[in-house]
Short mmCIF file of C-alpha atoms in Angstrom, two decimals:
data_model
loop_
_atom_site.label_atom_id
_atom_site.label_comp_id
_atom_site.label_asym_id
_atom_site.label_seq_id
_atom_site.Cartn_x
_atom_site.Cartn_y
_atom_site.Cartn_z
CA MET A 1 0.05 -56.07 -11.08
CA ARG A 2 -3.27 -56.47 -12.93
CA PHE A 3 -4.40 -53.17 -11.66
CA TYR A 4 -1.06 -51.31 -12.80
CA HIS A 5 -1.98 -52.97 -16.49
CA GLY A 6 -5.78 -52.66 -16.24
CA THR A 7 -5.63 -48.77 -15.72
CA GLY A 8 -3.39 -48.12 -18.72
CA GLY A 9 0.25 -48.96 -16.92
CA ASP A 10 1.51 -50.45 -20.02
CA GLY A 11 0.65 -47.38 -22.24
CA ILE A 12 2.03 -45.25 -20.18
CA GLY A 13 5.38 -47.35 -19.68
CA ALA A 14 5.61 -47.83 -23.80
CA PHE A 15 5.12 -43.82 -24.05
CA ALA A 16 8.16 -43.39 -21.85
CA ARG A 17 9.88 -46.24 -23.10
CA PHE A 18 10.03 -48.32 -19.73
CA ASP A 19 9.29 -51.37 -19.35
CA GLY A 20 5.92 -52.27 -18.72
CA HIS A 21 6.34 -54.80 -16.26
CA LEU A 22 7.83 -52.66 -13.31
CA ASN A 23 8.22 -54.61 -10.13
CA LEU A 24 6.04 -53.21 -6.56
CA THR A 25 9.28 -52.58 -5.11
CA GLN A 26 10.65 -50.14 -7.91
CA ILE A 27 7.03 -47.95 -8.08
CA LEU A 28 7.03 -47.99 -4.46
CA THR A 29 10.39 -46.18 -4.60
CA ALA A 30 9.68 -43.86 -7.55
CA LEU A 31 6.28 -42.55 -5.47
CA ILE A 32 8.22 -42.35 -2.28
CA ALA A 33 11.04 -40.32 -3.91
CA LEU A 34 8.76 -38.05 -5.66
CA ALA A 35 6.66 -37.60 -2.58
CA ALA A 36 9.84 -36.28 -1.32
CA ALA A 37 10.90 -34.03 -4.12
CA ARG A 38 7.07 -32.86 -4.19
CA GLY A 39 7.43 -31.32 -0.27
CA ILE A 40 11.10 -29.90 -0.56
CA LEU A 41 9.65 -28.45 -4.29
CA ARG A 42 6.60 -26.83 -2.72
CA TYR A 43 8.84 -25.48 0.63
CA LEU A 44 11.03 -23.82 -2.11
CA GLU A 45 8.26 -22.38 -3.91
CA GLN A 46 6.73 -20.91 -0.81
CA MET A 47 10.22 -19.56 0.74
CA SER A 48 11.15 -17.81 -2.64
CA GLY A 49 7.98 -16.74 -3.33
CA HIS A 50 7.29 -14.96 -0.05
CA TYR A 51 11.03 -13.54 0.19
CA ILE A 52 10.30 -11.90 -3.40
CA ALA A 53 6.93 -10.52 -2.36
CA PHE A 54 8.39 -9.27 0.91
CA LYS A 55 11.13 -7.72 -0.62
CA LEU A 56 8.98 -5.69 -2.95
CA LEU A 57 6.43 -4.53 -0.61
CA ALA A 58 9.53 -3.19 1.49
CA LEU A 59 10.59 -1.49 -1.86
CA LEU A 60 6.68 -0.18 -2.49
CA ARG A 61 6.36 0.88 1.17
CA ASP A 62 9.87 3.27 0.82
CA LYS A 63 8.46 4.46 -2.89
CA VAL A 64 4.76 5.34 -1.14
CA PHE A 65 6.42 7.26 1.68
CA SER A 66 8.45 8.73 -0.77
CA ALA A 67 5.59 9.69 -2.85
CA LEU A 68 4.16 11.03 0.31
CA ARG A 69 7.07 13.48 0.92
CA ARG A 70 6.89 14.41 -2.53
CA LEU A 71 3.27 15.43 -1.94
CA ALA A 72 3.32 17.55 0.85
CA PHE A 73 2.62 19.70 2.18
CA VAL A 74 -0.06 21.27 -0.57
CA LYS A 75 -1.93 17.92 -1.91
CA LEU A 76 -1.87 15.88 1.20
CA GLN A 77 -3.80 18.47 3.22
CA ASP A 78 -6.72 17.42 0.60
CA LYS A 79 -6.64 13.83 1.60
CA GLN A 80 -7.88 12.02 4.67
CA ALA A 81 -5.19 10.80 7.38
CA GLY A 82 -7.57 7.41 8.02
CA GLN A 83 -7.44 7.13 3.89
CA LEU A 84 -3.86 7.55 3.89
CA VAL A 85 -3.38 4.62 6.96
CA SER A 86 -5.26 2.25 5.04
CA LEU A 87 -3.46 2.77 1.83
CA VAL A 88 -0.07 2.35 3.63
CA THR A 89 -0.84 -0.29 5.72
CA ASN A 90 -3.85 -2.53 4.64
CA ASP A 91 -3.43 -2.16 0.57
CA ILE A 92 0.18 -2.50 0.51
CA GLU A 93 -0.06 -5.71 2.56
CA LEU A 94 -2.88 -6.85 0.09
CA LEU A 95 -0.23 -6.61 -2.45
CA GLU A 96 1.45 -9.44 -1.13
CA VAL A 97 -1.19 -11.93 -2.30
CA PHE A 98 -0.24 -11.16 -5.61
CA TYR A 99 3.67 -11.28 -5.66
CA ALA A 100 3.42 -14.41 -3.73
CA HIS A 101 0.58 -16.38 -4.60
CA THR A 102 -0.05 -15.44 -7.72
CA ILE A 103 3.16 -15.65 -10.01
CA ALA A 104 4.20 -18.93 -8.84
CA PRO A 105 0.69 -20.70 -9.46
CA ILE A 106 0.45 -19.32 -13.14
CA MET A 107 3.99 -20.63 -13.79
CA ILE A 108 3.03 -23.92 -12.55
CA ALA A 109 -0.45 -23.95 -14.30
CA PHE A 110 1.74 -23.10 -17.42
CA PHE A 111 4.07 -25.46 -17.28
CA THR A 112 1.95 -28.42 -15.89
CA SER A 113 -0.34 -27.98 -18.78
CA SER A 114 2.32 -28.05 -21.39
CA ILE A 115 3.76 -30.81 -20.26
CA LEU A 116 -0.05 -32.57 -20.04
CA MET A 117 -0.45 -31.50 -23.61
CA ALA A 118 2.74 -33.13 -24.73
CA VAL A 119 1.66 -36.29 -23.28
CA PHE A 120 -1.92 -36.12 -24.79
CA ALA A 121 -0.19 -35.79 -28.22
CA HIS A 122 1.09 -39.03 -28.05
CA PHE A 123 -2.56 -40.34 -27.89
CA SER A 124 -4.64 -38.34 -30.24
CA LEU A 125 -4.85 -34.73 -31.14
CA TRP A 126 -8.34 -34.40 -30.65
CA PHE A 127 -7.02 -35.12 -26.92
CA VAL A 128 -4.52 -31.89 -27.08
CA LEU A 129 -7.46 -29.86 -28.45
CA ILE A 130 -10.00 -30.59 -25.71
CA ALA A 131 -7.29 -30.01 -22.97
CA LEU A 132 -6.02 -26.93 -24.39
CA SER A 133 -9.69 -25.59 -24.44
CA ALA A 134 -9.87 -26.91 -20.88
CA TYR A 135 -7.30 -25.23 -19.55
CA LEU A 136 -7.45 -22.01 -21.56
CA CYS A 137 -11.32 -21.89 -20.36
CA ILE A 138 -11.06 -22.35 -16.67
CA GLY A 139 -7.54 -20.52 -15.96
CA VAL A 140 -7.58 -18.04 -18.47
CA VAL A 141 -11.25 -16.82 -19.56
CA LEU A 142 -13.20 -17.52 -16.40
CA PRO A 143 -10.96 -15.35 -14.06
CA ILE A 144 -11.08 -12.60 -16.74
CA ILE A 145 -14.84 -12.77 -16.93
CA THR A 146 -15.29 -12.87 -13.28
CA THR A 147 -12.85 -10.53 -12.24
CA ARG A 148 -14.32 -7.83 -14.55
CA LEU A 149 -17.62 -8.29 -13.33
CA ALA A 150 -17.01 -8.26 -9.55
CA ARG A 151 -13.89 -5.39 -9.86
CA GLU A 152 -16.08 -2.92 -9.06
CA ASP A 153 -17.02 -4.70 -5.71
CA GLY A 154 -13.28 -4.75 -4.68
CA ARG A 155 -12.79 -1.30 -5.22
CA GLN A 156 -15.71 0.00 -3.37
CA TYR A 157 -15.05 -2.21 -0.42
CA ARG A 158 -11.73 -0.66 -0.26
CA GLU A 159 -12.90 2.45 -0.27
CA LEU A 160 -15.53 1.86 2.48
CA VAL A 161 -12.69 0.24 4.39
CA GLY A 162 -10.38 3.47 3.62
CA GLU A 163 -13.41 5.87 4.89
CA MET A 164 -14.16 3.53 7.83
CA ASN A 165 -10.65 3.85 9.18
CA ASP A 166 -10.67 7.58 8.84
CA PHE A 167 -14.03 8.15 10.68
CA PHE A 168 -12.53 5.61 13.64
CA LEU A 169 -9.63 7.69 13.74
CA ASP A 170 -11.55 10.68 14.12
CA SER A 171 -14.02 9.45 16.61
CA ILE A 172 -10.55 8.47 18.85
CA ARG A 173 -8.86 11.69 18.47
CA GLY A 174 -12.04 13.57 19.22
CA MET A 175 -13.19 11.34 22.54
CA LYS A 176 -13.27 14.03 24.84
CA GLU A 177 -15.48 16.38 22.47
CA ILE A 178 -17.89 13.36 21.54
CA GLN A 179 -18.20 12.82 25.34
CA LEU A 180 -18.34 16.52 26.24
CA PHE A 181 -21.30 16.92 23.65
CA GLY A 182 -23.22 13.60 24.17
CA TYR A 183 -22.69 12.69 20.79
CA ALA A 184 -21.39 9.35 21.85
CA LYS A 185 -24.72 7.27 20.91
CA LYS A 186 -25.09 8.92 17.61
CA ARG A 187 -21.16 8.60 16.95
CA LEU A 188 -21.30 4.80 17.76
CA ASN A 189 -24.59 4.39 15.59
CA GLU A 190 -22.67 6.14 12.54
CA ILE A 191 -20.08 3.62 13.06
CA GLN A 192 -22.70 0.63 13.34
CA GLN A 193 -24.23 1.89 10.33
CA ARG A 194 -20.77 2.09 8.08
CA SER A 195 -19.85 -1.46 9.67
CA GLN A 196 -22.88 -2.53 7.81
CA PHE A 197 -22.30 -1.10 4.59
CA ILE A 198 -18.43 -2.74 4.66
CA ASP A 199 -20.33 -6.36 5.67
CA GLN A 200 -22.93 -5.67 2.58
CA ALA A 201 -19.65 -5.12 0.07
CA PHE A 202 -17.63 -8.12 1.57
CA ARG A 203 -20.52 -10.13 1.20
CA LYS A 204 -20.94 -9.32 -2.33
CA ILE A 205 -17.06 -10.37 -2.89
CA LYS A 206 -18.03 -13.70 -1.19
CA ASP A 207 -21.03 -14.27 -3.50
CA GLN A 208 -18.79 -14.04 -6.49
CA GLU A 209 -16.35 -16.51 -5.00
CA GLY A 210 -19.47 -18.94 -4.81
CA LYS A 211 -20.29 -18.50 -8.21
CA VAL A 212 -16.67 -18.73 -9.48
CA ARG A 213 -16.58 -21.91 -7.98
CA ILE A 214 -19.82 -23.08 -9.70
CA TYR A 215 -18.78 -21.67 -13.24
CA THR A 216 -15.49 -23.80 -12.29
CA GLU A 217 -17.34 -26.95 -11.23
CA ILE A 218 -19.30 -26.70 -14.32
CA ALA A 219 -16.73 -26.03 -17.06
CA VAL A 220 -15.07 -29.33 -15.48
CA SER A 221 -17.97 -31.29 -15.70
CA ALA A 222 -18.57 -30.35 -19.26
CA PHE A 223 -14.80 -30.76 -20.48
CA ASN A 224 -14.97 -34.46 -18.44
CA ILE A 225 -18.16 -35.29 -20.29
CA VAL A 226 -16.65 -33.84 -23.59
CA ILE A 227 -13.40 -36.12 -23.47
CA LEU A 228 -15.08 -39.17 -22.36
CA PHE A 229 -17.41 -39.17 -25.45
CA THR A 230 -14.52 -38.52 -27.78
CA GLY A 231 -12.40 -40.81 -26.63
CA LEU A 232 -15.10 -43.41 -26.91
CA ILE A 233 -15.75 -42.34 -30.61
CA LEU A 234 -11.82 -42.46 -31.03
CA PHE A 235 -11.74 -45.79 -29.47
CA TYR A 236 -14.86 -47.16 -31.70
CA LEU A 237 -12.90 -45.89 -34.92
CA ASP A 238 -9.80 -47.78 -33.70
CA GLU A 239 -7.79 -44.70 -33.67
CA ILE A 240 -6.53 -45.06 -30.27
CA ASP A 241 -6.62 -48.37 -27.77
CA PHE A 242 -8.56 -48.82 -24.83
CA ALA A 243 -5.21 -47.88 -22.96
CA GLY A 244 -4.91 -44.53 -24.57
CA PHE A 245 -8.76 -44.10 -24.43
CA LEU A 246 -8.54 -44.75 -20.38
CA VAL A 247 -5.34 -42.92 -19.88
CA GLY A 248 -6.53 -40.08 -21.74
CA VAL A 249 -9.71 -39.68 -19.64
CA ILE A 250 -8.14 -40.09 -16.45
CA LEU A 251 -5.17 -37.60 -17.15
CA LEU A 252 -7.57 -34.81 -17.74
CA MET A 253 -10.04 -35.59 -15.07
CA SER A 254 -6.88 -35.09 -12.71
CA SER A 255 -5.24 -32.75 -13.86
CA TYR A 256 -7.47 -29.78 -13.49
CA GLY A 257 -5.49 -28.59 -10.13
CA PRO A 258 -3.24 -25.96 -11.38
CA VAL A 259 -5.79 -24.18 -13.43
CA ILE A 260 -8.97 -24.24 -10.83
CA ALA A 261 -6.05 -22.88 -8.21
CA LEU A 262 -5.87 -19.78 -10.95
CA CYS A 263 -9.59 -19.25 -11.53
CA ASN A 264 -9.65 -19.34 -7.46
CA LEU A 265 -7.39 -16.62 -7.58
CA SER A 266 -9.22 -14.09 -9.52
CA SER A 267 -11.76 -14.00 -6.45
CA ASN A 268 -9.01 -13.39 -4.18
CA LEU A 269 -7.49 -10.40 -6.31
CA LEU A 270 -10.73 -8.61 -5.98
CA GLN A 271 -9.34 -6.48 -3.39
CA THR A 272 -5.61 -6.77 -4.48
CA LEU A 273 -6.25 -5.40 -7.71
CA ALA A 274 -8.18 -2.81 -5.81
CA SER A 275 -5.75 -2.00 -3.39
CA GLY A 276 -2.76 -1.97 -6.27
CA GLU A 277 -4.85 0.48 -8.17
CA ARG A 278 -4.92 2.87 -4.74
CA VAL A 279 -1.23 2.42 -4.63
CA LEU A 280 -0.61 3.16 -8.05
CA SER A 281 -2.70 6.10 -7.99
CA LEU A 282 -0.89 7.64 -5.31
CA LEU A 283 2.65 7.03 -7.01
CA ALA A 284 1.25 8.46 -10.17
CA GLU A 285 -0.29 11.63 -8.51
CA GLN A 286 2.11 14.73 -9.52
CA PRO A 287 3.00 17.85 -6.78
CA VAL A 288 1.64 20.88 -7.03
CA LEU A 289 5.38 22.24 -7.09
CA LYS A 290 8.41 20.26 -7.88
CA ASP A 291 11.63 20.51 -6.06
CA VAL A 292 14.48 22.76 -7.36
CA GLU A 293 17.69 20.81 -7.25
CA SER A 294 20.30 22.66 -9.71
CA ALA A 295 19.88 26.33 -8.67
CA VAL A 296 21.32 28.54 -5.97
CA ASN A 297 22.19 27.31 -2.20
CA LEU A 298 21.53 29.81 0.49
CA GLU A 299 24.56 31.24 2.05
CA ASN A 300 24.56 34.11 5.04
CA VAL A 301 20.77 34.88 4.89
CA SER A 302 20.14 38.26 5.40
CA GLU A 303 16.88 39.53 4.10
CA ILE A 304 13.50 38.43 3.28
CA SER A 305 11.12 40.08 0.82
CA VAL A 306 7.99 40.08 -0.98
CA GLU A 307 6.90 42.18 -3.79
CA ASN A 308 3.64 42.66 -5.32
CA LEU A 309 2.17 39.39 -4.18
CA SER A 310 -1.01 37.93 -5.29
CA PHE A 311 -2.56 34.69 -5.13
CA ALA A 312 -6.18 33.30 -5.38
CA TYR A 313 -7.57 29.59 -4.68
CA ALA A 314 -9.28 28.99 -7.92
CA ASP A 315 -11.75 31.87 -8.69
CA GLU A 316 -11.31 32.84 -4.73
CA GLN A 317 -8.72 35.52 -4.34
CA ILE A 318 -6.87 35.62 -1.07
CA LEU A 319 -3.76 38.02 -1.57
CA THR A 320 -3.60 41.32 -3.48
CA ASP A 321 -0.68 43.23 -4.08
CA ILE A 322 1.31 42.35 -0.88
CA ASN A 323 4.82 44.04 0.12
CA PHE A 324 7.32 43.84 2.64
CA GLN A 325 10.86 43.10 3.78
CA SER A 326 12.38 41.71 6.97
CA ARG A 327 15.96 41.70 7.83
CA LYS A 328 17.91 39.23 9.79
CA GLY A 329 17.27 39.65 13.91
CA GLN A 330 14.20 41.14 12.88
CA ILE A 331 10.80 39.62 14.55
CA LEU A 332 8.03 40.32 12.23
CA GLY A 333 4.39 40.17 13.07
CA ILE A 334 1.26 39.45 10.56
CA HIS A 335 -2.32 40.13 11.92
CA GLY A 336 -5.63 39.88 10.22
CA ARG A 337 -8.70 38.56 10.46
CA SER A 338 -9.48 34.63 10.28
CA GLY A 339 -9.50 33.63 6.43
CA SER A 340 -7.73 36.70 5.32
CA GLY A 341 -4.76 35.14 4.00
CA LYS A 342 -2.10 34.82 6.93
CA SER A 343 -1.50 31.09 6.61
CA THR A 344 -1.37 31.26 2.89
CA LEU A 345 1.40 33.88 3.12
CA LEU A 346 3.62 31.55 5.19
CA LYS A 347 2.85 28.80 2.58
CA LEU A 348 3.99 31.20 -0.06
CA LEU A 349 7.19 31.99 1.80
CA MET A 350 7.79 28.47 2.40
CA ARG A 351 7.10 27.90 -1.27
CA PHE A 352 4.86 25.51 -0.69
CA TYR A 353 2.42 27.60 -3.49
CA ASP A 354 4.08 29.78 -6.42
CA PRO A 355 2.28 32.90 -6.53
CA GLN A 356 0.06 33.86 -9.39
CA GLN A 357 1.87 37.51 -9.53
CA GLY A 358 4.85 38.87 -8.05
CA LYS A 359 7.42 37.02 -6.17
CA VAL A 360 9.28 36.39 -2.74
CA CYS A 361 12.85 36.95 -2.55
CA ILE A 362 15.77 35.70 -0.26
CA ASN A 363 18.55 38.11 -0.58
CA GLY A 364 17.43 39.15 -3.87
CA THR A 365 16.78 35.41 -5.34
CA ALA A 366 13.51 34.40 -6.15
CA LEU A 367 12.60 31.38 -4.43
CA ALA A 368 11.96 29.26 -7.70
CA ASP A 369 15.82 29.77 -8.22
CA ILE A 370 16.95 28.52 -4.75
CA ASN A 371 17.58 24.83 -4.44
CA THR A 372 14.80 23.39 -2.39
CA ALA A 373 17.03 21.15 0.36
CA SER A 374 19.03 24.43 1.08
CA LEU A 375 16.00 26.75 1.38
CA ARG A 376 14.24 24.07 4.02
CA ASP A 377 17.54 23.85 5.63
CA ASN A 378 17.21 28.15 6.67
CA MET A 379 13.89 28.14 7.32
CA ALA A 380 11.83 26.62 10.05
CA TYR A 381 8.12 26.54 10.12
CA ILE A 382 5.73 26.57 12.89
CA THR A 383 2.01 25.39 12.56
CA GLN A 384 -0.72 26.23 14.71
CA GLN A 385 -1.35 22.51 15.39
CA ALA A 386 1.88 20.54 16.39
CA TYR A 387 2.03 16.70 16.38
CA ILE A 388 3.63 14.59 19.46
CA PHE A 389 4.76 11.24 18.57
CA ASN A 390 4.53 8.29 20.74
CA ASP A 391 8.02 8.08 22.07
CA THR A 392 10.20 9.67 24.71
CA ILE A 393 10.12 13.38 25.35
CA GLU A 394 13.96 13.33 24.22
CA GLU A 395 13.08 11.58 20.74
CA ASN A 396 10.30 14.26 20.14
CA ILE A 397 13.00 16.99 20.43
CA ARG A 398 15.89 15.15 18.48
CA LEU A 399 13.08 15.23 15.48
CA ALA A 400 14.26 18.61 14.74
CA HIS A 401 18.01 17.57 14.65
CA ARG A 402 18.93 13.91 15.00
CA SER A 403 22.45 14.02 15.67
CA ALA A 404 21.84 16.38 18.67
CA THR A 405 23.30 15.06 22.16
CA GLN A 406 21.61 14.96 25.01
CA GLU A 407 23.55 17.97 26.26
CA GLN A 408 21.98 19.63 23.39
CA ILE A 409 18.57 18.76 23.97
CA ILE A 410 18.67 19.92 27.82
CA GLU A 411 20.03 23.34 26.61
CA ALA A 412 17.13 23.85 23.96
CA ALA A 413 14.45 23.05 26.77
CA LYS A 414 16.13 25.62 28.82
CA GLN A 415 15.78 28.34 26.10
CA ALA A 416 12.23 27.23 25.83
CA SER A 417 11.38 27.35 29.54
CA ILE A 418 10.66 24.09 29.84
CA HIS A 419 13.32 21.90 31.26
CA ASP A 420 12.01 22.10 35.00
CA PHE A 421 8.62 21.19 33.81
CA ILE A 422 10.26 17.91 31.98
CA MET A 423 12.75 16.83 35.06
CA SER A 424 9.26 17.05 37.41
CA LEU A 425 7.86 14.14 35.51
CA PRO A 426 8.51 10.50 37.00
CA GLU A 427 10.89 9.89 34.14
CA GLY A 428 12.52 13.02 32.96
CA TYR A 429 13.29 13.20 29.25
CA HIS A 430 12.83 9.67 28.99
CA THR A 431 8.94 10.08 29.88
CA LYS A 432 7.15 7.94 27.19
CA MET A 433 4.48 9.77 25.51
CA THR A 434 1.11 9.01 23.87
CA GLU A 435 -0.36 10.46 20.75
CA LEU A 436 -0.60 14.10 21.00
CA GLY A 437 0.51 14.41 24.56
CA GLY A 438 -2.57 12.53 25.70
CA ASN A 439 -0.77 10.97 28.45
CA LEU A 440 -0.22 13.90 30.54
CA SER A 441 -2.88 15.84 32.52
CA ASP A 442 -4.79 19.04 31.78
CA GLY A 443 -2.85 21.02 34.20
CA GLU A 444 0.86 19.65 33.04
CA ASN A 445 -0.12 19.83 29.36
CA SER A 446 -2.72 22.52 28.80
CA ALA A 447 -3.45 20.93 25.63
CA SER A 448 -2.02 23.15 23.23
CA ALA A 449 0.83 24.71 25.03
CA LEU A 450 3.16 21.87 25.21
CA PRO A 451 3.22 20.72 21.63
CA VAL A 452 3.95 24.32 20.67
CA LEU A 453 6.76 24.50 22.64
CA PHE A 454 8.02 21.31 21.62
CA TYR A 455 7.78 23.16 18.10
CA ILE A 456 9.41 26.52 19.15
CA MET A 457 12.57 23.73 20.32
CA HIS A 458 12.17 22.73 16.97
CA LEU A 459 12.86 26.31 15.74
CA LEU A 460 15.84 26.56 18.56
CA PHE A 461 17.77 23.82 17.16
CA TYR A 462 17.72 25.82 13.53
CA TRP A 463 18.81 28.50 15.30
CA MET A 464 21.52 26.67 17.10
CA SER A 465 22.69 24.89 14.09
CA ARG A 466 21.71 26.78 10.80
CA PRO A 467 20.73 30.22 9.97
CA ALA A 468 16.83 30.82 10.68
CA ILE A 469 15.89 34.34 9.29
CA TRP A 470 12.60 35.15 10.42
CA THR A 471 9.94 34.13 12.78
CA VAL A 472 6.24 34.55 13.36
#
């Protein structure tokens, strides 16, 4: 037991009001109990942290998807698909680092440091001041400074990754055109060049991690020297005994773990903070128009009318003084040169925008006075580019009417005149479609006819289950 006494065991025992002459069995029993408790508590800390993190990520994904729906249809047209994919997947996943690996270390560092300073106070107030300075410097000051210095690097890296995702997604979707026009080699060179930019940005982050470790080691060494000389001076002045000197110095030297973990978190959080900014920016973005919720619901739609309608994008006038009227059952065709405003007119009819002048009315009621949900239920909108999901033909059709039975799906396909084509496929309505219907041959798919027909079936469902008022 000489080692125990020589390392200040008597001093610790006196502080804790225990008999300093503990036998080896008692010491080993205590160590085993504490070791077992450490493992159990560590497991509970990790489990609770990750449980909370993934619950919050699920809620965050729901909020992000709600934000995307709120921003549709206008604002999403200005956003790159790859950037959105990167935000919804990678950026949200990176937030797990904050929720699961940041909150617990902060709490551990706070409580551990508080307990240790109470121990230091038993020996000397100078030890308390040195320990407090060390913990604040390593656990608070250094992380704040290093994060500010490298925050832009993290933001740049996330932006480059998002741009790369968008570029790569375009390359995959346009693979036929790339091969057809001999652009493959140049496209590959562009991908490699973008990859090099990403590597350079990532290297900056790793360099910052190395600097953080160096700064941390310097700070630890400096405070170790300070407490060593302070302890020697206090011992020389008889303000503390040798046991107090030895315990105080060893205790500080062995207590940096929690605050060093906080300092290292600053490097890991560079990407997380940048991802958080991107997510919060999307959540804070406001739609061009807010949904109407406390107005009129549409019933028995009989006509749609446009009165003195004018619209402009910024300084570019698109539509001027447009007037027409269409009654239920009529087919109205809108034609004109490219860029003349046909698509813009349809978006105004769907109230994706509000006109600067004039108004669009249904049954004599302006669109701004009709509940948005009711408006969507009574109008079907077909775009030039349809999207086929990676699912069966049946499920792609069912998107228009989730509660539709298989008989209704077959009836809609017959009305769209593609039932026989679907039945000619090996698995019929259970044929698995790849994105944009790419797994069908050109003769079977016609590249654009099949997606359009799918959307025609969506419109037929509107005709079958709710009143559609016009078609183009």
